[in-house]
Amino acid sequence: MDEALLRSLTPTVLTVLVRRGADFAAAEDAVQDALVEAVRVWPGEPPRDPKGWLVTVAWRKFLDAARADSARRRREDRVDAEPPPGPAPSRDDTLQLYFLCAHPSLTPSSAVALTLRAVGGLTTRQIARAYLVPEATMAQRISRAKRTVSTARLDRPGDVATVLRVLYLVFNEGYSGDVDLAAEAIRLTRRLAAAVDHPEVSGLLALMLLHHARRPARTAADGSLVPLAEQDRSRWDTGLIAEGVGILQAALARDRLGEFQAQAAIAALHADAPKADETDWVQIVEWYDELVRLTDSPVARLGRAVAVGEADGPRAGLAALARLDASLPRHTAAAAYLHERDGDRTTAARLYAEAARKADNLAERDHLTRQAARLNSAEKG
């Protein structure tokens, strides 16, 4: 990777974007995103025309960001930043659109991708990241879904499971930074819970409420991320926690366990601990076992490995992590954390720095960079 070449091309690419109509701040963000993409892609696929490649990718990222920002502003006009408890308003066509986009003629994964793009307001890049696939692959999938739906009758809405998957991914994207997006997902899931008697709908709503309850403590005054173990738990929203736990308990009592109920049970155990060191990690591992059984998800297996590291010691966690694909998002960060707990600060610092380079979210990248710097400073001291 020729870093000097990237630095030399940055002003030129920025100028091209501004001349095309991008405001300077948005152009800077787009160029930075393109540079991150270049660092990831160029070592394996060096472009013939580096400047042209950077201009194309930066302009596409600018357009994606502009569309996402426009969708966000529309959502802000419809919903407050905090999801109110209790019943939702009676009239809203958004949820119906979710069902129509989840058309039976589409595969579940294509229906979810189309709905996230057309109704949820997520960019193709955001959707690709959620599905752990390249952005170009997701763009093709969405295009095929649009062509399929354009020739189909929209009188047969999709099933609840597909809509739940969409709402879950919309919330996840919002939880990583876009608060109103998370609130909109909660609002729509409340409406769905009021209309459909299904334990997994209740499980998803409980999961969202339990996670959203921690939002006030997730960031410091300067905007930096605060890890769960270091959060001020007095800032958690106890009303949302109580509501989420109550909804979860009612769903579990029906003995029709699903993945969202299992995830909500894990979140409830975190919420139940007055202090981080009082967390019932053994029971959390048991719920992760259920989640892996239900989904066989690599992301669930990653979460389980970290939980095993807390319950049985960091070396047990590292052994579980070693059985997973190292390219999984946050795999390197998890390895860094477990190595630090095991006392290997040198390896942990190196892995934190590597995880920072891989991070898509700026706040997460800054947090991981600070973790690496903290350990490196301790080693020098």
XYZ file of C-alpha atoms in Angstrom:
381
model
C 0.000 0.000 0.000
C 1.504 3.328 -1.151
C 0.412 5.654 1.651
C 2.316 8.558 0.117
C 0.277 8.179 -3.069
C -2.963 8.231 -1.084
C -1.918 11.395 0.746
C -0.931 13.111 -2.490
C -4.239 12.265 -4.177
C -6.460 13.349 -1.278
C -6.584 17.109 -2.110
C -7.335 16.374 -5.783
C -10.192 13.987 -4.973
C -11.594 16.456 -2.444
C -11.549 19.229 -5.040
C -13.379 17.046 -7.591
C -16.171 16.267 -5.113
C -16.619 19.929 -4.171
C -16.781 20.908 -7.857
C -19.466 18.273 -8.369
C -21.612 19.942 -5.720
C -20.661 18.321 -2.415
C -20.247 20.660 0.544
C -16.742 20.634 1.938
C -17.441 18.805 5.232
C -19.434 16.037 3.528
C -16.760 15.760 0.835
C -14.063 15.358 3.495
C -16.035 12.538 5.153
C -16.570 10.794 1.812
C -12.892 11.047 0.894
C -11.869 9.636 4.271
C -14.265 6.709 3.767
C -12.782 6.140 0.310
C -9.250 6.143 1.756
C -10.265 3.543 4.337
C -11.724 1.433 1.534
C -8.522 1.825 -0.469
C -6.418 0.605 2.450
C -8.655 -2.451 2.625
C -8.939 -3.234 -1.101
C -5.776 -2.052 -2.863
C -3.270 -4.531 -1.392
C -5.172 -7.375 -3.056
C -6.663 -5.504 -6.046
C -4.529 -2.462 -6.960
C -6.423 -0.184 -9.374
C -5.028 0.826 -12.763
C -6.138 4.407 -12.184
C -5.798 5.218 -8.446
C -7.161 8.765 -8.790
C -10.162 7.655 -10.837
C -10.830 4.834 -8.369
C -10.753 7.202 -5.398
C -12.999 9.775 -7.116
C -15.563 7.104 -8.044
C -15.654 5.511 -4.591
C -15.670 8.853 -2.756
C -18.517 10.207 -4.912
C -20.549 7.022 -4.357
C -20.006 7.265 -0.606
C -21.014 10.929 -0.668
C -24.265 10.051 -2.466
C -24.966 7.187 -0.039
C -24.405 9.501 2.918
C -26.612 12.206 1.392
C -29.450 9.725 0.826
C -29.098 8.368 4.367
C -29.121 11.903 5.785
C -32.247 12.747 3.790
C -33.978 9.623 5.084
C -32.903 10.500 8.621
C -34.403 13.982 8.364
C -37.685 12.495 7.158
C -37.728 10.159 10.142
C -37.009 13.046 12.519
C -40.123 14.762 11.213
C -42.184 11.690 12.167
C -40.826 10.596 15.519
C -39.152 12.028 18.624
C -35.665 10.854 19.519
C -36.916 8.831 22.505
C -39.503 6.040 21.949
C -42.468 6.666 24.297
C -43.816 3.732 26.336
C -47.318 2.430 25.829
C -49.480 2.026 22.733
C -48.405 3.507 19.404
C -50.470 5.942 17.297
C -53.245 4.289 15.344
C -52.451 5.331 11.748
C -49.140 4.772 9.977
C -48.433 3.092 6.636
C -44.719 2.484 7.261
C -45.176 -0.978 8.723
C -47.412 -1.937 5.812
C -44.617 -0.930 3.438
C -42.251 -3.218 5.347
C -44.621 -6.134 4.746
C -45.095 -5.286 1.076
C -41.341 -5.127 0.458
C -40.985 -8.517 2.183
C -42.711 -10.036 -0.853
C -43.135 -13.838 -1.108
C -41.511 -13.818 -4.553
C -38.211 -12.762 -2.940
C -35.858 -14.843 -0.840
C -35.849 -13.698 2.809
C -32.350 -12.191 2.525
C -33.257 -10.240 -0.634
C -36.528 -9.041 0.898
C -34.693 -7.791 3.969
C -32.064 -5.993 1.873
C -34.685 -4.334 -0.339
C -36.750 -3.164 2.632
C -33.734 -1.772 4.439
C -32.770 0.194 1.327
C -36.197 1.314 0.110
C -38.023 1.926 3.392
C -35.469 1.844 6.194
C -33.223 4.453 4.599
C -30.002 2.491 5.096
C -27.214 2.779 2.544
C -26.017 -0.194 0.503
C -22.765 -0.095 2.446
C -24.583 -0.291 5.800
C -26.669 -3.252 4.627
C -23.615 -5.062 3.243
C -21.836 -4.624 6.564
C -24.805 -6.112 8.438
C -24.750 -9.174 6.150
C -20.940 -9.527 6.148
C -20.760 -9.348 2.331
C -18.974 -6.965 -0.088
C -20.843 -3.778 -0.982
C -20.906 -4.721 -4.702
C -22.539 -8.061 -3.874
C -25.251 -6.362 -1.853
C -25.845 -3.773 -4.585
C -26.469 -6.577 -7.075
C -28.796 -8.342 -4.648
C -30.868 -5.202 -4.120
C -31.031 -4.522 -7.875
C -32.292 -8.051 -8.542
C -34.893 -7.682 -5.800
C -36.118 -4.409 -7.303
C -36.479 -6.055 -10.727
C -38.384 -8.992 -9.252
C -40.791 -6.825 -7.283
C -41.362 -4.485 -10.259
C -43.041 -7.335 -12.154
C -44.900 -8.853 -9.183
C -48.311 -8.089 -7.746
C -48.014 -6.285 -4.428
C -51.161 -7.843 -2.987
C -49.365 -10.592 -1.037
C -47.408 -9.206 1.899
C -44.415 -11.030 3.295
C -44.237 -12.942 6.551
C -43.604 -11.700 10.066
C -40.160 -13.343 10.322
C -38.798 -11.296 7.401
C -40.190 -8.037 8.785
C -38.708 -8.842 12.187
C -35.305 -9.333 10.586
C -35.564 -5.925 8.913
C -36.578 -4.175 12.129
C -33.736 -5.882 13.986
C -31.136 -4.697 11.459
C -32.575 -1.162 11.370
C -32.316 -1.011 15.158
C -28.762 -2.361 15.129
C -27.679 0.296 12.655
C -29.344 2.969 14.759
C -27.870 1.659 17.986
C -24.362 2.147 16.603
C -24.928 5.892 16.390
C -28.129 7.095 14.691
C -30.472 7.422 17.671
C -33.620 8.362 15.763
C -33.175 5.259 13.572
C -33.216 3.052 16.684
C -36.244 4.913 18.006
C -38.078 4.405 14.709
C -37.362 0.666 14.842
C -38.787 0.531 18.371
C -41.861 2.503 17.329
C -42.607 0.127 14.458
C -41.960 -2.954 16.579
C -44.442 -1.639 19.150
C -47.007 -1.347 16.376
C -46.245 -4.864 15.194
C -46.549 -6.232 18.752
C -49.945 -4.556 19.080
C -51.127 -6.131 15.817
C -49.540 -9.615 15.951
C -49.618 -12.135 18.790
C -46.196 -13.727 18.344
C -43.549 -14.439 21.034
C -40.672 -13.466 18.737
C -42.240 -10.051 18.120
C -42.301 -9.615 21.890
C -38.742 -10.937 22.112
C -37.490 -8.380 19.599
C -39.309 -5.519 21.330
C -37.840 -6.566 24.684
C -34.356 -6.775 23.153
C -34.633 -3.288 21.676
C -35.897 -1.741 24.906
C -33.200 -3.364 27.035
C -30.429 -2.160 24.718
C -31.923 1.306 24.224
C -32.151 1.718 27.996
C -28.347 1.850 28.111
C -28.007 4.537 25.445
C -27.498 7.514 27.823
C -24.434 5.803 29.327
C -22.854 4.539 26.100
C -20.970 7.734 25.303
C -18.934 10.201 27.366
C -19.330 13.966 27.242
C -16.735 14.174 24.454
C -18.637 11.619 22.349
C -16.243 8.731 22.987
C -17.586 5.219 23.514
C -17.933 3.872 27.047
C -17.654 0.049 27.212
C -20.469 -1.798 29.001
C -18.281 -2.707 31.978
C -17.366 0.963 32.541
C -20.809 2.520 32.085
C -22.486 4.495 34.848
C -25.448 2.196 35.455
C -27.343 4.897 37.320
C -27.823 6.526 33.906
C -29.608 3.496 32.478
C -33.330 4.004 31.876
C -34.927 1.807 34.545
C -38.389 2.321 33.065
C -37.368 0.840 29.723
C -35.539 -1.997 31.502
C -38.615 -2.878 33.581
C -40.835 -2.786 30.498
C -38.410 -4.912 28.481
C -38.025 -7.525 31.231
C -41.788 -7.749 31.679
C -42.359 -8.268 27.941
C -39.569 -10.874 27.814
C -40.891 -12.844 30.784
C -44.355 -13.028 29.189
C -42.836 -14.231 25.910
C -40.627 -16.883 27.550
C -43.616 -18.199 29.498
C -45.170 -19.289 26.187
C -42.327 -21.811 25.721
C -41.742 -20.963 22.053
C -38.140 -19.838 22.248
C -36.640 -17.934 19.330
C -33.408 -16.078 18.659
C -34.722 -12.654 19.665
C -35.971 -13.953 23.004
C -32.561 -15.555 23.607
C -30.762 -12.293 22.793
C -33.163 -10.377 25.024
C -32.464 -12.807 27.886
C -28.741 -12.034 27.556
C -29.456 -8.290 27.581
C -31.712 -8.730 30.631
C -28.924 -10.467 32.553
C -26.613 -7.527 31.848
C -29.345 -5.108 32.959
C -29.949 -7.106 36.132
C -26.354 -6.757 37.386
C -25.932 -3.758 39.737
C -22.195 -3.773 38.932
C -20.220 -5.202 36.024
C -18.381 -7.677 38.266
C -21.735 -9.045 39.480
C -22.820 -10.114 35.985
C -24.011 -13.727 35.816
C -21.662 -14.793 33.027
C -22.344 -18.505 33.511
C -26.017 -18.002 32.724
C -25.125 -15.698 29.830
C -23.004 -18.493 28.311
C -25.988 -20.834 28.657
C -28.192 -18.385 26.762
C -25.516 -18.009 24.092
C -25.562 -21.805 23.755
C -29.296 -21.560 23.059
C -28.722 -18.750 20.585
C -26.051 -20.728 18.721
C -28.373 -23.742 18.648
C -31.165 -21.627 17.166
C -29.122 -19.679 14.607
C -25.653 -21.209 14.193
C -24.625 -17.577 13.679
C -20.907 -16.745 13.631
C -21.738 -13.459 15.376
C -23.467 -15.405 18.172
C -20.443 -17.690 18.443
C -18.207 -14.628 18.760
C -20.346 -13.250 21.573
C -20.281 -16.647 23.245
C -16.470 -16.762 23.099
C -16.237 -13.441 24.944
C -18.787 -14.635 27.517
C -16.806 -17.861 28.010
C -13.733 -15.697 28.609
C -15.591 -13.921 31.408
C -17.116 -17.066 32.921
C -14.197 -19.521 32.625
C -11.179 -17.264 32.194
C -9.568 -15.487 29.221
C -7.690 -18.546 27.957
C -10.944 -20.476 27.643
C -12.352 -17.514 25.734
C -9.330 -17.373 23.429
C -9.666 -21.108 22.747
C -13.308 -20.605 21.744
C -12.349 -17.586 19.634
C -9.638 -19.561 17.825
C -12.312 -21.826 16.329
C -13.953 -18.879 14.539
C -13.133 -17.094 11.279
C -10.674 -14.317 12.104
C -12.255 -12.074 9.438
C -15.467 -11.742 11.462
C -16.244 -8.138 12.428
C -14.955 -7.405 15.957
C -13.056 -10.723 16.101
C -9.741 -8.872 16.428
C -11.136 -6.518 19.087
C -12.431 -9.491 21.086
C -9.028 -11.180 20.836
C -7.347 -7.985 22.034
C -9.642 -7.766 25.052
C -9.100 -11.401 26.022
C -5.327 -11.165 25.603
C -5.301 -8.091 27.842
C -7.296 -9.947 30.497
C -4.793 -12.785 30.203
C -1.959 -10.370 30.964
C -0.421 -10.259 27.462
C -0.426 -6.487 26.998
C 1.964 -6.444 24.047
C -0.244 -8.708 21.946
C -3.366 -6.897 23.148
C -1.980 -3.486 22.101
C -1.068 -4.798 18.654
C -4.518 -6.343 18.195
C -6.341 -3.220 19.417
C -4.449 -1.173 16.816
C -5.273 -3.734 14.128
C -8.953 -3.753 15.155
C -9.020 0.052 14.964
C -7.837 -0.071 11.353
C -10.654 -2.483 10.514
C -13.434 -0.578 12.309
C -16.109 1.058 10.141
C -17.572 3.217 12.899
C -15.502 6.299 13.759
C -16.366 6.228 17.469
C -15.416 2.553 17.678
C -12.189 3.219 15.776
C -11.244 6.012 18.183
C -12.026 3.823 21.198
C -9.842 0.969 19.953
C -7.020 3.372 19.108
C -7.140 4.753 22.652
C -7.046 1.228 24.071
C -3.900 0.465 22.064
C -2.285 3.751 23.133
C -3.146 3.087 26.791
C -1.426 -0.306 26.748
C 1.592 0.967 24.817
C 2.034 3.791 27.322
C 1.798 1.333 30.220
C 4.452 -0.868 28.636
C 6.834 2.075 28.185
C 6.210 3.237 31.734
